Amino acid sequence: MKRLFAIYVTLISLLGCALFLYTWPFSDVNVQNEWFLLLLFAGAVALLDRYLICLPPSGNSFTLESSIYLSLLFVFGLKYTLTVLILGGFIVYFTHFRKMVWWKHVFNFSVYTIMICSAYYVYIVFGGIVGDISSSYLFAYVFCFLTYFILNAILMSIYFSLHSSANFIVVLINTVKEVVYIYAVTMIVSLVLSILFYFDPLFGLFLYTFIMLLLSSTFHQYSRLYEKLEDDKVYIEQLLNSLPVGLITIDNSKSNSFINNSATTLLGLDKKEIKQLVEQERKSEKNPYFWGIMTRCDPFQQVKVSYERDGEEKIFLVSQSNLHNLYGEIIGRTIFFLDITEMEQLTKRIHQSEKLALMGEMAAKAAHEIRNPLAVIHGFLAFMNENLHERDREQYHIPLLLKEIDRINAIVEDMLLIAKPSAPVMKEAYIETIVQDVLSLFQQTLEAKRIRVHVRLDHVPLQLDSKQMMQVLYNLLHNSIEAMEEGGTICIYSDVDETYNMYMYDSGSGIPTHMQEAIFEPFITTKSSGTGLGLTIVKRIIENHGGTIALHDSSEQGTTFVIRLPIRR
């Protein structure tokens, strides 16, 4: 389609060329001088076609060879101009023979022919005279330029619209926007060049060609420098956007700010909102202290600031430094901030662990010291319980004292086990055997409370310390029984994948939601008489076996714990 259009345009242009072929355009006296000047003009056109003037940042490029054609029209006429066009076309084609697509070159030549011929006749119709330069021909110049410009825009728009799916009107509007300023320059240059050609064509041609080649070289260097700067800018922006640190640069003129992608992600705002808040163009009801820090102009380092986002509190470490130019002058500021929420939580857990470790060590020492006087007290109370009259025993609450002494001893034993757990002695065992042994200990209690127990465990050999695992199951069953009223249900079942997964369910009232995350921490209990050490001991033993224990589910319908133990094949 494009090639067919090019052929039609070429046929029309050939009719225009026929206007100067019916007669020889030169006199017999100065044939050699005329041809010499024609070749110079054609060479200048070829040079200007080769050395374009690039215009960053848009990337457009143009030549001012049209200014030569229009100037020749005003000074020498149509035949002279078309001769220069043909000679220049041949020079361009044969100097770029390998890179040139012939039909595109012919089409380009045809477009120039139509524009030059049309512009010439409009110039004549509006009173312009060839060979005379005068301000009285202003309207002729203007309409000549308009004709040249409009024809160029229409023909090129038809050509490009055939190549794309865009509407012709849209292509035409975009083409006019791109070339209107170029033709405004062309019009001014053409008038100046016409004056030069009128007085001295040779001097004017050399001067104009030299200036255009100099401009082409200058703009090419500027364009390459601009492209390099743009490449460096894109590369640096990609680096800054890849950082996990929020980065905001604000210059004093407020015209060249930068906000990286991490800043928008961390703050949960778009770049426009962040810029407005930092530059105090907008006030934020949320996080006033954070935005107050961000709007400070003086430098600061590593300030911890809380920031609320989507109902979740984050902790940012914010720093700010001055932004300098090449001469060391302060031109703005750079703000860095990093999300340290997880680090702060980890630090708190480490501190808590250190405190617990210290408390555990102190508790172990205290427990050793407490056990000796407890043994003495227990011995005397047991002696009194055996030898006193029943009435005296009741009066002095000897049985209750013995019971509380046993309770203190149990707490001391648990504390010693947490502080210094013994290493498990691994032997091959089956978990269902240990479960049956533990259930036999609770047989009377289970029958008294009418609690049903369902056991369905896979028969898989495991490396276990049976004594320690018995304590684990004892603590879990004891908790389950105490959590249920009469008529409850306990289910113990398993599944096997890469680990042996044992689930223990009870139909008790469940664990309160606010306690579920801390249920394995020391001294956390849901019972008024509990020590809060049972699940802590269970977790320690399971971890020493290389496994894990977790609260699988808990609600008013019941609670399920899951124990995962490694299978050593």
XYZ file of C-alpha atoms in Angstrom:
569
model
C 0.000 0.000 0.000
C 2.803 2.389 0.887
C 4.712 1.513 -2.286
C 1.589 2.040 -4.421
C 1.088 5.454 -2.856
C 4.741 6.279 -3.554
C 4.257 5.337 -7.216
C 1.231 7.642 -7.553
C 3.153 10.534 -5.991
C 6.094 9.853 -8.301
C 3.905 10.006 -11.421
C 2.459 13.339 -10.311
C 5.918 14.734 -9.615
C 7.130 13.714 -13.071
C 4.511 16.026 -14.555
C 6.046 18.850 -12.526
C 9.514 17.992 -13.753
C 8.264 18.167 -17.348
C 7.711 21.900 -16.850
C 11.450 22.612 -17.038
C 12.429 19.885 -19.551
C 10.756 21.589 -22.542
C 13.468 24.276 -22.593
C 17.125 24.517 -21.508
C 17.362 26.579 -18.367
C 20.705 28.248 -19.058
C 22.086 30.790 -21.497
C 24.742 29.808 -24.016
C 27.287 32.330 -22.724
C 27.661 31.156 -19.124
C 26.908 27.415 -19.492
C 30.096 26.310 -17.718
C 29.648 28.781 -14.825
C 25.985 27.812 -14.466
C 26.751 24.108 -14.276
C 29.560 24.690 -11.789
C 27.199 26.632 -9.510
C 24.493 23.993 -9.943
C 26.885 21.244 -8.869
C 27.932 23.296 -5.843
C 24.282 23.740 -4.834
C 23.607 20.025 -5.394
C 26.694 19.076 -3.353
C 25.548 21.351 -0.517
C 22.101 19.717 -0.569
C 23.715 16.251 -0.429
C 25.937 17.301 2.494
C 23.017 18.756 4.429
C 21.001 15.595 3.767
C 23.866 13.524 5.197
C 24.647 15.682 8.234
C 21.413 16.003 10.159
C 20.768 18.312 13.092
C 19.680 16.191 16.086
C 17.428 17.687 18.747
C 17.497 15.947 22.123
C 15.587 15.088 24.237
C 12.824 14.382 21.709
C 15.226 12.513 19.422
C 13.976 14.329 16.314
C 16.421 15.291 13.589
C 16.023 17.531 10.561
C 17.896 19.151 7.706
C 17.578 22.668 6.373
C 18.001 21.685 2.704
C 14.428 22.954 2.182
C 15.718 26.446 2.920
C 18.097 26.078 -0.078
C 15.256 25.010 -2.387
C 13.003 27.890 -1.307
C 15.819 30.424 -1.594
C 16.624 29.188 -5.091
C 12.937 29.535 -5.993
C 12.905 33.193 -4.957
C 16.241 34.089 -6.599
C 16.658 31.738 -9.621
C 13.231 30.252 -10.311
C 11.614 26.835 -10.638
C 13.779 25.313 -13.400
C 17.009 26.075 -11.579
C 15.633 24.666 -8.314
C 14.389 21.436 -9.885
C 17.771 20.937 -11.565
C 19.495 21.230 -8.168
C 16.926 18.784 -6.732
C 17.654 16.185 -9.451
C 21.430 16.528 -9.241
C 21.342 16.420 -5.450
C 19.090 13.339 -5.567
C 21.559 11.509 -7.807
C 24.475 12.397 -5.549
C 22.615 11.224 -2.428
C 21.501 7.983 -4.073
C 24.892 6.948 -5.459
C 26.818 7.894 -2.296
C 24.432 5.748 -0.224
C 23.755 3.078 -2.823
C 24.027 0.059 -0.509
C 21.922 1.546 2.260
C 19.322 3.238 0.054
C 15.918 1.692 -0.778
C 15.338 2.969 -4.297
C 11.566 3.405 -4.172
C 11.770 5.312 -0.891
C 14.401 7.607 -2.409
C 12.210 8.181 -5.502
C 9.223 8.861 -3.288
C 11.212 11.400 -1.263
C 12.315 13.096 -4.484
C 8.710 13.171 -5.700
C 7.447 14.768 -2.500
C 10.057 17.521 -2.816
C 9.084 18.038 -6.492
C 5.388 18.484 -5.649
C 6.131 20.837 -2.752
C 8.605 22.965 -4.758
C 6.344 23.278 -7.805
C 3.248 24.074 -5.737
C 5.116 26.594 -3.583
C 6.529 28.282 -6.701
C 3.123 28.761 -8.356
C 1.587 30.056 -5.108
C 4.497 32.508 -4.861
C 3.812 33.745 -8.406
C 0.021 33.925 -7.874
C 0.456 36.145 -4.800
C 2.628 38.596 -6.696
C 6.127 37.322 -6.015
C 8.789 38.027 -8.679
C 11.732 35.673 -9.246
C 15.102 37.359 -8.902
C 13.858 40.269 -6.798
C 13.946 40.280 -2.973
C 11.626 42.838 -1.386
C 9.467 43.279 1.724
C 6.535 44.055 -0.573
C 6.380 40.345 -1.384
C 5.734 39.419 2.272
C 2.361 37.782 1.605
C 3.844 35.834 -1.306
C 6.634 34.534 0.969
C 4.213 33.570 3.750
C 1.773 31.716 1.480
C 4.641 30.044 -0.326
C 5.947 28.718 3.017
C 2.454 27.641 4.113
C 1.895 25.709 0.894
C 5.271 23.996 1.202
C 4.643 23.119 4.845
C 1.015 21.940 4.429
C 1.812 19.718 1.450
C 4.723 18.147 3.293
C 2.562 17.441 6.379
C -0.304 15.962 4.306
C 1.862 13.721 2.108
C 3.922 12.395 5.030
C 0.782 11.820 7.121
C -0.796 9.766 4.319
C 2.418 7.759 4.006
C 2.672 7.001 7.760
C -1.060 6.362 8.247
C -0.872 3.654 5.559
C 1.860 1.983 7.588
C -0.016 2.072 10.920
C -3.540 1.569 12.232
C -3.754 5.159 13.484
C -6.310 7.587 12.068
C -5.063 9.944 9.333
C -6.220 13.028 11.285
C -4.329 11.866 14.386
C -1.170 11.252 12.352
C -1.549 14.650 10.656
C -1.909 16.496 13.982
C 1.140 14.732 15.430
C 3.171 15.441 12.279
C 2.263 19.149 12.356
C 3.253 19.365 16.042
C 6.629 17.777 15.302
C 7.632 19.860 12.261
C 5.954 23.243 12.783
C 8.905 24.716 14.682
C 11.325 23.278 12.087
C 9.501 25.053 9.253
C 9.331 28.264 11.246
C 13.149 28.168 11.375
C 13.246 27.162 7.699
C 11.190 30.228 6.709
C 13.494 32.649 8.531
C 16.655 30.966 7.224
C 15.278 30.934 3.670
C 14.700 34.689 3.684
C 18.210 35.364 4.999
C 19.690 32.910 2.499
C 17.740 34.519 -0.347
C 19.356 37.849 0.443
C 22.811 36.197 0.424
C 22.115 34.426 -2.892
C 20.801 37.646 -4.383
C 24.082 39.488 -3.801
C 26.662 36.662 -3.998
C 25.404 33.064 -4.500
C 28.827 31.447 -4.083
C 29.687 33.242 -0.831
C 26.185 32.694 0.561
C 26.269 28.995 -0.292
C 29.669 28.407 1.359
C 28.752 30.433 4.425
C 25.414 28.684 4.892
C 26.843 25.179 4.303
C 29.715 25.816 6.725
C 27.365 27.057 9.444
C 24.957 24.120 8.973
C 27.772 21.539 9.073
C 29.143 23.189 12.208
C 25.689 23.102 13.806
C 25.271 19.457 12.783
C 28.576 18.490 14.393
C 27.793 20.459 17.548
C 24.307 19.010 17.908
C 25.590 15.492 17.237
C 28.100 15.823 20.074
C 25.452 17.326 22.305
C 23.037 14.517 21.379
C 25.609 11.803 22.178
C 26.406 13.497 25.483
C 22.710 13.758 26.277
C 22.125 10.070 25.438
C 25.059 9.070 27.652
C 23.696 11.160 30.517
C 20.252 9.643 30.020
C 21.738 6.122 30.034
C 23.677 6.907 33.213
C 20.550 8.413 34.782
C 18.453 5.335 33.960
C 21.198 3.050 35.278
C 21.495 4.977 38.550
C 17.701 5.089 38.969
C 17.532 1.320 38.462
C 20.199 0.844 41.126
C 18.413 3.147 43.571
C 15.038 1.526 42.882
C 16.514 -1.915 43.573
C 17.672 -0.903 47.062
C 15.535 -2.088 50.026
C 16.090 1.349 51.593
C 13.599 4.178 51.109
C 15.342 7.111 49.398
C 14.027 10.638 48.834
C 16.042 13.541 47.413
C 14.617 17.053 47.610
C 16.383 19.966 45.920
C 15.882 23.548 47.039
C 14.244 24.523 43.767
C 11.712 21.665 44.228
C 11.954 20.844 40.525
C 14.189 17.780 40.444
C 13.118 15.488 43.285
C 13.606 11.724 43.272
C 11.673 9.073 45.190
C 12.635 5.425 44.738
C 10.250 2.481 44.614
C 11.163 1.233 48.097
C 9.997 4.553 49.575
C 6.529 4.168 48.051
C 6.326 0.532 49.182
C 7.437 1.229 52.765
C 5.189 4.270 53.195
C 2.200 2.880 51.282
C 1.843 6.136 49.302
C 2.466 7.176 45.715
C 5.340 9.456 44.758
C 3.171 12.552 44.333
C 1.711 12.210 47.845
C 5.156 11.650 49.395
C 6.582 14.714 47.657
C 3.685 16.903 48.822
C 4.034 15.711 52.424
C 7.825 16.145 52.525
C 7.659 19.599 50.958
C 4.822 20.588 53.347
C 2.430 21.228 50.499
C -0.008 18.902 52.227
C -0.669 17.971 55.879
C -1.108 14.414 57.126
C -3.291 13.501 60.071
C -1.506 10.160 60.403
C 2.077 9.816 61.618
C 2.647 13.533 62.440
C 5.957 12.849 64.224
C 7.339 10.902 61.257
C 6.453 13.616 58.729
C 7.756 16.252 61.137
C 11.129 14.477 61.086
C 11.003 14.238 57.272
C 10.437 17.985 56.855
C 13.425 19.013 58.984
C 16.168 20.753 57.011
C 19.095 20.039 59.357
C 21.027 16.738 58.981
C 20.478 13.913 61.480
C 21.506 10.277 61.758
C 19.636 7.067 62.629
C 16.530 8.328 64.364
C 14.011 5.610 65.273
C 10.498 6.657 64.292
C 7.246 4.703 64.458
C 5.008 4.699 61.388
C 1.470 3.329 61.160
C 0.494 1.723 57.863
C -2.718 -0.209 57.233
C -3.331 -0.563 60.959
C 0.148 -2.034 61.524
C 2.918 -0.206 63.351
C 6.334 -0.121 61.714
C 9.651 1.117 63.064
C 11.817 3.121 60.626
C 15.429 4.159 61.075
C 15.604 7.600 59.435
C 18.697 9.610 58.431
C 19.097 12.852 56.510
C 22.133 14.474 54.892
C 22.769 17.568 52.799
C 22.844 17.340 49.006
C 25.790 19.186 47.396
C 26.612 20.221 43.843
C 30.044 20.038 42.168
C 31.138 23.210 43.924
C 30.247 21.989 47.417
C 27.191 24.214 47.705
C 24.144 22.844 49.504
C 21.367 22.437 46.948
C 18.991 20.177 48.852
C 18.772 17.169 51.141
C 18.678 13.394 50.935
C 16.488 11.285 53.231
C 17.106 7.583 53.904
C 14.848 5.319 55.920
C 14.907 1.593 56.605
C 12.256 -0.725 58.034
C 13.750 -2.225 61.206
C 10.502 -3.585 62.645
C 11.623 -7.222 62.486
C 15.057 -6.300 63.816
C 13.483 -4.501 66.790
C 11.228 -7.463 67.515
C 14.204 -9.820 67.273
C 16.210 -7.587 69.614
C 13.378 -7.641 72.148
C 13.178 -11.422 71.920
C 16.938 -11.695 72.410
C 16.763 -9.457 75.467
C 13.847 -11.484 76.789
C 15.765 -14.710 76.179
C 18.778 -13.316 78.009
C 16.585 -12.334 80.933
C 14.922 -15.735 80.949
C 18.309 -17.443 80.789
C 19.525 -15.380 83.724
C 16.322 -16.063 85.633
C 16.626 -19.753 84.819
C 20.165 -19.857 86.139
C 19.130 -18.036 89.301
C 16.079 -20.263 89.636
C 18.201 -23.392 89.324
C 20.536 -22.213 92.054
C 17.617 -21.182 94.236
C 15.852 -24.501 93.612
C 18.897 -26.440 94.785
C 18.996 -24.351 97.951
C 15.230 -24.614 98.512
C 15.104 -28.410 98.214
C 17.212 -29.020 101.322
C 15.081 -27.022 103.830
C 11.951 -28.357 102.082
C 13.136 -31.910 102.738
C 13.635 -31.080 106.426
C 10.205 -29.408 106.696
C 8.542 -32.274 104.839
C 10.198 -34.774 107.166
C 9.002 -33.030 110.338
C 5.474 -32.591 108.956
C 5.341 -36.251 107.943
C 6.496 -37.228 111.463
C 3.826 -34.980 113.012
C 1.180 -36.388 110.666
C 1.969 -39.911 111.802
C 2.211 -39.198 115.551
C -0.367 -36.497 116.260
C -3.942 -37.216 117.123
C -6.374 -36.804 114.242
C -7.939 -33.806 115.946
C -4.544 -32.092 116.237
C -3.721 -32.920 112.641
C -6.930 -31.241 111.515
C -6.398 -28.287 113.853
C -2.923 -27.543 112.489
C -3.810 -28.444 108.845
C -0.969 -30.942 108.642
C -2.356 -32.788 105.517
C -2.801 -29.477 103.682
C 0.739 -28.425 104.565
C 2.106 -31.734 103.265
C 0.148 -31.281 100.040
C 1.505 -27.758 99.492
C 5.041 -28.944 100.296
C 4.650 -31.616 97.572
C 3.419 -28.895 95.202
C 6.476 -26.745 95.942
C 8.691 -29.757 95.296
C 6.997 -30.325 91.934
C 7.601 -26.692 90.951
C 11.232 -26.947 91.995
C 11.670 -30.121 89.933
C 10.117 -28.453 86.885
C 12.359 -25.413 87.260
C 15.438 -27.614 87.460
C 14.321 -29.500 84.363
C 13.916 -26.259 82.379
C 17.200 -24.812 83.568
C 19.276 -27.926 82.953
C 17.400 -30.455 80.831
C 19.075 -33.804 80.584
C 20.071 -35.022 77.137
C 17.670 -37.631 75.754
C 18.888 -41.227 75.564
C 17.645 -42.268 72.127
C 16.394 -45.794 71.533
C 14.046 -47.245 68.969
C 10.489 -47.105 70.264
C 6.885 -46.821 69.129
C 4.871 -43.792 70.141
C 1.624 -45.786 70.545
C 3.267 -47.925 73.240
C 4.198 -44.817 75.247
C 0.668 -43.428 74.782
C -0.900 -46.614 76.188
C 1.437 -46.501 79.206
C 0.472 -42.904 79.947
C -3.258 -43.579 79.488
C -3.054 -46.356 82.071
C -1.918 -43.760 84.631
C -5.068 -41.705 83.991
C -7.455 -44.657 83.779
C -9.356 -43.910 86.991
C -9.566 -40.180 86.284
C -10.837 -40.776 82.755
C -13.534 -43.157 84.004
C -14.560 -40.810 86.819
C -15.028 -37.876 84.415
C -16.508 -40.116 81.691
C -13.923 -38.949 79.136
C -13.668 -41.017 75.962
C -10.221 -41.526 74.406
C -9.698 -42.466 70.737
C -6.236 -43.509 69.616
C -5.234 -44.059 65.967
C -1.477 -43.938 65.548
C 0.762 -45.157 62.721
C 3.086 -47.980 63.660
C 6.405 -46.340 62.808
C 9.669 -46.931 64.724
C 11.166 -43.700 66.087
C 14.340 -42.781 67.927
C 13.006 -41.606 71.316
C 13.808 -41.231 74.966
C 10.758 -43.111 76.246
C 10.954 -41.638 79.737
C 11.051 -38.036 78.478
C 8.347 -38.650 75.878
C 6.186 -40.174 78.590
C 6.530 -36.926 80.530
C 5.524 -34.971 77.387
C 2.366 -37.018 76.894
C 1.616 -36.967 80.618
C 1.706 -33.141 80.692
C -0.436 -32.822 77.566
C -3.035 -35.360 78.760
C -3.106 -33.795 82.205
C -3.844 -30.365 80.631
C -6.532 -31.844 78.370
C -8.303 -33.602 81.242
C -8.287 -30.473 83.382
C -9.657 -28.383 80.465
C -12.761 -30.604 80.094
C -15.915 -31.078 82.066
C -17.457 -34.516 82.416
C -18.238 -36.347 79.201
C -15.465 -34.979 77.028
C -13.428 -36.525 74.222
C -9.695 -36.902 73.598
C -8.398 -37.968 70.175
C -4.798 -38.960 69.542
C -3.988 -39.639 65.869
C -1.136 -39.287 63.419
C -0.062 -38.993 59.803
C 3.322 -39.581 58.220
C 5.143 -37.615 55.519
C 8.742 -36.497 55.904
C 8.115 -36.409 59.677
C 5.924 -38.312 62.114
C 3.050 -35.964 62.966
C 1.052 -36.743 66.100
C -2.093 -34.725 66.882
C -3.722 -34.514 70.314
C -7.255 -33.109 70.404
C -9.484 -32.431 73.389
C -13.033 -31.088 73.456
C -12.283 -28.612 76.217
C -13.123 -24.914 76.299
C -10.016 -23.900 74.348
C -7.180 -21.469 74.962
C -8.014 -17.722 75.006
C -6.924 -15.967 71.800
C -4.688 -13.459 73.580
C -2.687 -16.303 75.185
C -2.234 -18.564 72.164
C 1.008 -16.995 70.869
C 2.690 -17.156 74.305
C 1.337 -20.534 75.441
C 4.816 -22.178 75.451
C 6.497 -19.377 77.425
C 7.301 -19.975 81.124
C 4.673 -19.174 83.777
C 1.864 -18.760 81.203
C -1.162 -20.759 82.303
C -4.953 -20.753 81.965
C -5.432 -22.503 85.338
C -5.587 -20.743 88.678
C -3.517 -23.465 90.378
C -1.096 -24.178 87.512
C 2.610 -23.368 87.487
C 2.786 -22.439 83.779
C 5.853 -24.635 83.266
C 4.303 -27.807 81.823
C 4.178 -26.758 78.148
C 7.592 -25.092 78.424
C 9.058 -28.419 79.535
C 7.191 -30.237 76.760
C 8.594 -27.894 74.116
C 12.126 -28.234 75.474
C 11.965 -32.038 75.384
C 10.488 -32.149 71.862
C 13.158 -29.751 70.559
C 15.873 -31.901 72.160
C 14.460 -34.771 70.102
C 14.898 -32.680 66.932
C 11.159 -32.098 66.559
C 8.633 -29.308 66.997
C 5.382 -28.781 68.851
C 2.764 -26.192 67.919
C -0.761 -25.177 68.734
C -2.555 -26.483 65.647
C -5.988 -25.101 66.461
C -7.933 -23.813 69.455
C -11.507 -22.600 69.822
C -14.555 -23.091 72.026
C -15.041 -26.484 70.311
C -11.641 -27.764 71.448
C -7.874 -27.596 71.202
C -5.404 -29.505 69.035
C -1.646 -29.713 69.497
C 0.638 -31.190 66.831
C 4.010 -32.806 67.548
C 6.352 -33.405 64.600
C 9.202 -35.864 65.171
C 11.952 -36.779 62.701
C 11.958 -40.223 61.131
C 15.476 -41.608 61.019
C 15.637 -44.303 58.381
